[in-house]
PDB file of C-alpha atoms and ligand atoms in Angstrom:
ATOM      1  CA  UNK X   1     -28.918 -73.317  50.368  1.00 67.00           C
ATOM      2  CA  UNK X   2     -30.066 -76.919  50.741  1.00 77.00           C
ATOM      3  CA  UNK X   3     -33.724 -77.318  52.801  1.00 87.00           C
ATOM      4  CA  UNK X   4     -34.167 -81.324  54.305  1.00 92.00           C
ATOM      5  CA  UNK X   5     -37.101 -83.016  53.088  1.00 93.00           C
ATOM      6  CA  UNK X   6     -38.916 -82.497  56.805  1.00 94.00           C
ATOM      7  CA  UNK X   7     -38.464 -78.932  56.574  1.00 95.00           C
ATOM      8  CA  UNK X   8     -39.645 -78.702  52.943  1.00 96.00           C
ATOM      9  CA  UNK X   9     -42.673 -81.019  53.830  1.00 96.00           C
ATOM     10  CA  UNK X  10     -43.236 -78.633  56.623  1.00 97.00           C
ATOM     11  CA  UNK X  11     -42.859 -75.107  54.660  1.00 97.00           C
ATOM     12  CA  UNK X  12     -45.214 -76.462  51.560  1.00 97.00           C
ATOM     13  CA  UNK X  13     -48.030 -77.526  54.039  1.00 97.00           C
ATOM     14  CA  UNK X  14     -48.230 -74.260  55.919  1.00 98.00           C
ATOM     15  CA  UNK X  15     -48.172 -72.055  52.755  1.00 98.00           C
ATOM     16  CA  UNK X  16     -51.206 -74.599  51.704  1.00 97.00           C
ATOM     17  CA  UNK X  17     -52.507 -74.374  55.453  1.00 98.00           C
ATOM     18  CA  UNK X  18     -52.167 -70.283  55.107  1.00 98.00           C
ATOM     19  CA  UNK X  19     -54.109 -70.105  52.111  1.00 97.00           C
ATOM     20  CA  UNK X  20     -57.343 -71.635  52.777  1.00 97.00           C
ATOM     21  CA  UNK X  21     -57.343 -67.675  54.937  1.00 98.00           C
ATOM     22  CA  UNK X  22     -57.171 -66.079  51.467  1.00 98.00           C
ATOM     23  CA  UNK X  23     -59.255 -62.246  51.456  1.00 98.00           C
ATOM     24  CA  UNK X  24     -59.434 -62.629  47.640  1.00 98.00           C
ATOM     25  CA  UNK X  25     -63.480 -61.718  46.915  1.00 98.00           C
ATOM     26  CA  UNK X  26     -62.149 -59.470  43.642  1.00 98.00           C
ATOM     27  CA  UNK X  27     -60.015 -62.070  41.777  1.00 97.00           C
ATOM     28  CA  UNK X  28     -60.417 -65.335  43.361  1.00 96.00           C
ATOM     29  CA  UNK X  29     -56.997 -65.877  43.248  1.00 96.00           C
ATOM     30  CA  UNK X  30     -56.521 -67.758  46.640  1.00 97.00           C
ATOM     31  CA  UNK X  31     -52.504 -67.859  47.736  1.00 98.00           C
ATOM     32  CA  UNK X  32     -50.782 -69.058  51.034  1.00 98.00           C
ATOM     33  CA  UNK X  33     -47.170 -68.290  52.131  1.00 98.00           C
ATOM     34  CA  UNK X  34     -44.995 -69.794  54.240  1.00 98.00           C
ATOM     35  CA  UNK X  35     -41.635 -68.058  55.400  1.00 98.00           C
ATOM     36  CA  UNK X  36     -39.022 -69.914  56.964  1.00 98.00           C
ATOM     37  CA  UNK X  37     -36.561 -68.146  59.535  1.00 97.00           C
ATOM     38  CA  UNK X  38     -32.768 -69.375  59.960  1.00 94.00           C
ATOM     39  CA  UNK X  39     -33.760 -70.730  63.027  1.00 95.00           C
ATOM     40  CA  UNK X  40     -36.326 -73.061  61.311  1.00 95.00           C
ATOM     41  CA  UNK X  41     -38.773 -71.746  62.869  1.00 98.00           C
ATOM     42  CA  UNK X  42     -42.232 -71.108  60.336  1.00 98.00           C
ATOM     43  CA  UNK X  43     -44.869 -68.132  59.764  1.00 98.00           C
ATOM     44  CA  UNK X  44     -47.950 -68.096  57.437  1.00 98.00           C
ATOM     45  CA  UNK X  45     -49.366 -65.318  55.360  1.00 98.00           C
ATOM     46  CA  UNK X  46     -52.473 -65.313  52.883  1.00 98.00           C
ATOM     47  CA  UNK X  47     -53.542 -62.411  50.419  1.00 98.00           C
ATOM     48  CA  UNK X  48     -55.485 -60.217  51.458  1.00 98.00           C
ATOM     49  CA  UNK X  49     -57.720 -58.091  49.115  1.00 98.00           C
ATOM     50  CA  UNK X  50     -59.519 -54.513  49.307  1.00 98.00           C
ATOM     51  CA  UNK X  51     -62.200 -53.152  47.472  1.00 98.00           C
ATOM     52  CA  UNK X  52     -59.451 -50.513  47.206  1.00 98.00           C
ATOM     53  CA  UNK X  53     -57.071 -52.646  44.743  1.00 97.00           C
ATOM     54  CA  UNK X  54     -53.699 -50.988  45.378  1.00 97.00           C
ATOM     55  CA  UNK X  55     -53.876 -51.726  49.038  1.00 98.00           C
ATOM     56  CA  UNK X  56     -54.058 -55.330  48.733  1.00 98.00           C
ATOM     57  CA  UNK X  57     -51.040 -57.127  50.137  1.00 98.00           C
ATOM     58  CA  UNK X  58     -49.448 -60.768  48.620  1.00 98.00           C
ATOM     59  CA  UNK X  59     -48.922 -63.752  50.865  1.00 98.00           C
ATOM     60  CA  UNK X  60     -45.747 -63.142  50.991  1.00 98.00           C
ATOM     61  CA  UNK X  61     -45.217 -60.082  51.882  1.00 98.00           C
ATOM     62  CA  UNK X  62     -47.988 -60.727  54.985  1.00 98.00           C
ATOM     63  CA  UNK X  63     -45.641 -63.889  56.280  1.00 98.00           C
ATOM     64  CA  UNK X  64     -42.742 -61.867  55.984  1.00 98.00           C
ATOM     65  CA  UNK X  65     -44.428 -59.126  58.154  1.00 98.00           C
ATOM     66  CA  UNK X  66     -45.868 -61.739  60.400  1.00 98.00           C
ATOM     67  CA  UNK X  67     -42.451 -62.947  60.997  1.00 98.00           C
ATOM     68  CA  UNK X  68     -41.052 -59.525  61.713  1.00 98.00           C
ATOM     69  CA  UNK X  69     -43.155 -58.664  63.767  1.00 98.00           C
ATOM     70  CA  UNK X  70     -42.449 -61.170  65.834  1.00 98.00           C
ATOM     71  CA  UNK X  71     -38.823 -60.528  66.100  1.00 98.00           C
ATOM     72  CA  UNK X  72     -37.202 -62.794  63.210  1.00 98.00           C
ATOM     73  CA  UNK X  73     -34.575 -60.334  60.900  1.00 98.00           C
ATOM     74  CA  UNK X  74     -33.082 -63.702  58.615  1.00 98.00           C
ATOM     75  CA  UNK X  75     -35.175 -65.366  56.093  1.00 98.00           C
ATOM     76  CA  UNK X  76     -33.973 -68.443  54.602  1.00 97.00           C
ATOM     77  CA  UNK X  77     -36.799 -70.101  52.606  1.00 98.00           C
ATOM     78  CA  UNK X  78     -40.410 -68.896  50.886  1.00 98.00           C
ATOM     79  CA  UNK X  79     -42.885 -71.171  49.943  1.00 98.00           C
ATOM     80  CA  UNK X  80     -46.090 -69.681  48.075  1.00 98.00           C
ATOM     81  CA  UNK X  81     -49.172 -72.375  47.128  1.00 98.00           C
ATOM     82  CA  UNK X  82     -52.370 -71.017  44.713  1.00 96.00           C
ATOM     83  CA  UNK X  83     -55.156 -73.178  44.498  1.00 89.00           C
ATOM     84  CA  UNK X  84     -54.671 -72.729  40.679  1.00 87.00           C
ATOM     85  CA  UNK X  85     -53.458 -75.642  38.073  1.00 88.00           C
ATOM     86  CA  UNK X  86     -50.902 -72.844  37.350  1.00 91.00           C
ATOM     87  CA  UNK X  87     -47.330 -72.261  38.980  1.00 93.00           C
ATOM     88  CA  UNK X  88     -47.506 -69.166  41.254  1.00 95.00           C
ATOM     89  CA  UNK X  89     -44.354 -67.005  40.898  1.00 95.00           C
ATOM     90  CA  UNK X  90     -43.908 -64.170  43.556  1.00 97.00           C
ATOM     91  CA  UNK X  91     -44.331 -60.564  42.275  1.00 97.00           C
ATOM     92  CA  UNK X  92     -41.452 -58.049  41.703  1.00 97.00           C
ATOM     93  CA  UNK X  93     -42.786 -55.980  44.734  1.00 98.00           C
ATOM     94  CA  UNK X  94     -42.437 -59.333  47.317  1.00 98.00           C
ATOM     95  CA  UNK X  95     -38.852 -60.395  45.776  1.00 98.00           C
ATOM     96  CA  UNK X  96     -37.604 -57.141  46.764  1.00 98.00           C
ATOM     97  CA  UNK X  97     -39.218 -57.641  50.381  1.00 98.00           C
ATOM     98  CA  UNK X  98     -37.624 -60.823  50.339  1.00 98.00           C
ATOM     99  CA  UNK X  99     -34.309 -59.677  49.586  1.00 98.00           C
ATOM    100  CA  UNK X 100     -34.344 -57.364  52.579  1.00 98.00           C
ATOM    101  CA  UNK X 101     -34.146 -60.358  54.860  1.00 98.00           C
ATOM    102  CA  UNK X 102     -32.799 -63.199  53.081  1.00 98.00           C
ATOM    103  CA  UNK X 103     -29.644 -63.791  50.765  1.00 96.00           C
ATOM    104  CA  UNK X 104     -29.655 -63.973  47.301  1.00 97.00           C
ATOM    105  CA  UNK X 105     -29.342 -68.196  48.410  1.00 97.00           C
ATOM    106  CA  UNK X 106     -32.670 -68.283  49.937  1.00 98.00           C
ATOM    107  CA  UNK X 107     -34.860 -70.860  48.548  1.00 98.00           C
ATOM    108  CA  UNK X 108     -38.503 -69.562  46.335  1.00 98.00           C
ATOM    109  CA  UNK X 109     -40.685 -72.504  46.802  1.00 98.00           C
ATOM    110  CA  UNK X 110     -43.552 -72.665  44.426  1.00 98.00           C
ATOM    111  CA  UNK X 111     -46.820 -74.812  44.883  1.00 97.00           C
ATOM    112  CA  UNK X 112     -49.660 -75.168  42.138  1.00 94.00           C
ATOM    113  CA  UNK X 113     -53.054 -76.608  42.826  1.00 93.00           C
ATOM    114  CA  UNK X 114     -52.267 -80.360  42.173  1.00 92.00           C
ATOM    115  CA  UNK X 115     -49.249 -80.561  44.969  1.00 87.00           C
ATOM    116  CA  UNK X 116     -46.627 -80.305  42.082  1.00 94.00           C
ATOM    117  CA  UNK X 117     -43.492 -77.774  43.261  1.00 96.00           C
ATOM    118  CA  UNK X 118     -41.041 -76.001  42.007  1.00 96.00           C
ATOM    119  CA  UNK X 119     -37.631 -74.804  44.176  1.00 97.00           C
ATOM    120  CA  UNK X 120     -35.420 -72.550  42.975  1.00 97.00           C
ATOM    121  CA  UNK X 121     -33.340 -69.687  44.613  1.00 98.00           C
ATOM    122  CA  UNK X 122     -34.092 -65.600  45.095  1.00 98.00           C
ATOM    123  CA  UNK X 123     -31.194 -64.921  42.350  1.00 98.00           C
ATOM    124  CA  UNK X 124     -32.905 -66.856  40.237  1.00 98.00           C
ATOM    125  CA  UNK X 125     -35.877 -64.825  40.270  1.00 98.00           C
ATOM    126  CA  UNK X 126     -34.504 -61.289  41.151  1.00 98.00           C
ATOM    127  CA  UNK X 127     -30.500 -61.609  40.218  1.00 97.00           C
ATOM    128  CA  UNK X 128     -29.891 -57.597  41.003  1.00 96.00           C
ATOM    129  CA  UNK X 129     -32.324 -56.366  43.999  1.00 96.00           C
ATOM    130  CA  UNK X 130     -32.075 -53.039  45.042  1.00 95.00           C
ATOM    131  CA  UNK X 131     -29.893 -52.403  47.917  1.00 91.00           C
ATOM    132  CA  UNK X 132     -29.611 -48.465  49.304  1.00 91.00           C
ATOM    133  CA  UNK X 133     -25.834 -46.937  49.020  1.00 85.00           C
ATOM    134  CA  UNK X 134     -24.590 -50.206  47.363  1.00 66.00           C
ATOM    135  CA  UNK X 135     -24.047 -50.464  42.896  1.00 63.00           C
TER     136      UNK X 135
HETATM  137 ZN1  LIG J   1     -46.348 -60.282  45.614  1.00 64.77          ZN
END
């Protein structure tokens, strides 16, 4: 899938916008999302933390639920920012959530610290998700 460069601007400055809400008191490891809906239309998500580790939820997987809950079903772009020199990548547990409501042509936008991105697609990063009743 192709994304214009207004649309890209737009995606990469939300996921920024959406981090600077990071809950991340445990590791410090501050990340914004931004989903993008086929209508164009954009939602934010930040990490958020708990003292209880295994109930704290990715960026991703927060804009995804932002933008299901309010009504969106087709995902066509992610774009994930860390205020770390580092290249996020999305975790195994968000691609899957990702897959549920995009295609395998939906764009993974990555954003490190210094404004340098990466764009590459959901096959690239999770070739095979799992799909219930389908090989
Ligand atoms: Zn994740």
């Amino acid at each position: 899938m192709r994304i214009d460069d207004a649309k890209l601007k737009a995606l990469i400055s939300g996921a920024k916008k959406a981090g600077l809400n990071a809950y991340a008191p445990y590791s410090s490891y501050e990340v914004g999302a931004a989903v993008m809906t086929d209508e164009g239309k954009i939602y934010l998500g930040c990490n958020v933390e708990n003292a209880s580790f295994g109930l704290s939820v990715c960026a991703e997987r927060v804009a995804i639920q932002n933008a299901i809950s309010n009504g969106e079903r087709r995902i066509t772009a992610v774009a994930v920012a860390t205020r770390d020199k580092d290249m996020p990548k999305p975790c195994g547990a968000c691609l899957q959530v990702i897959a549920e409501f995009a295609d395998e042509s939906a764009l993974i936008v990555t954003i490190s610290e210094n404004g340098a991105y990466d764009v590459r697609t959901l096959a690239d990063y999770l070739p095979r998700p799992f799909k219930l009743g389908v090989d």
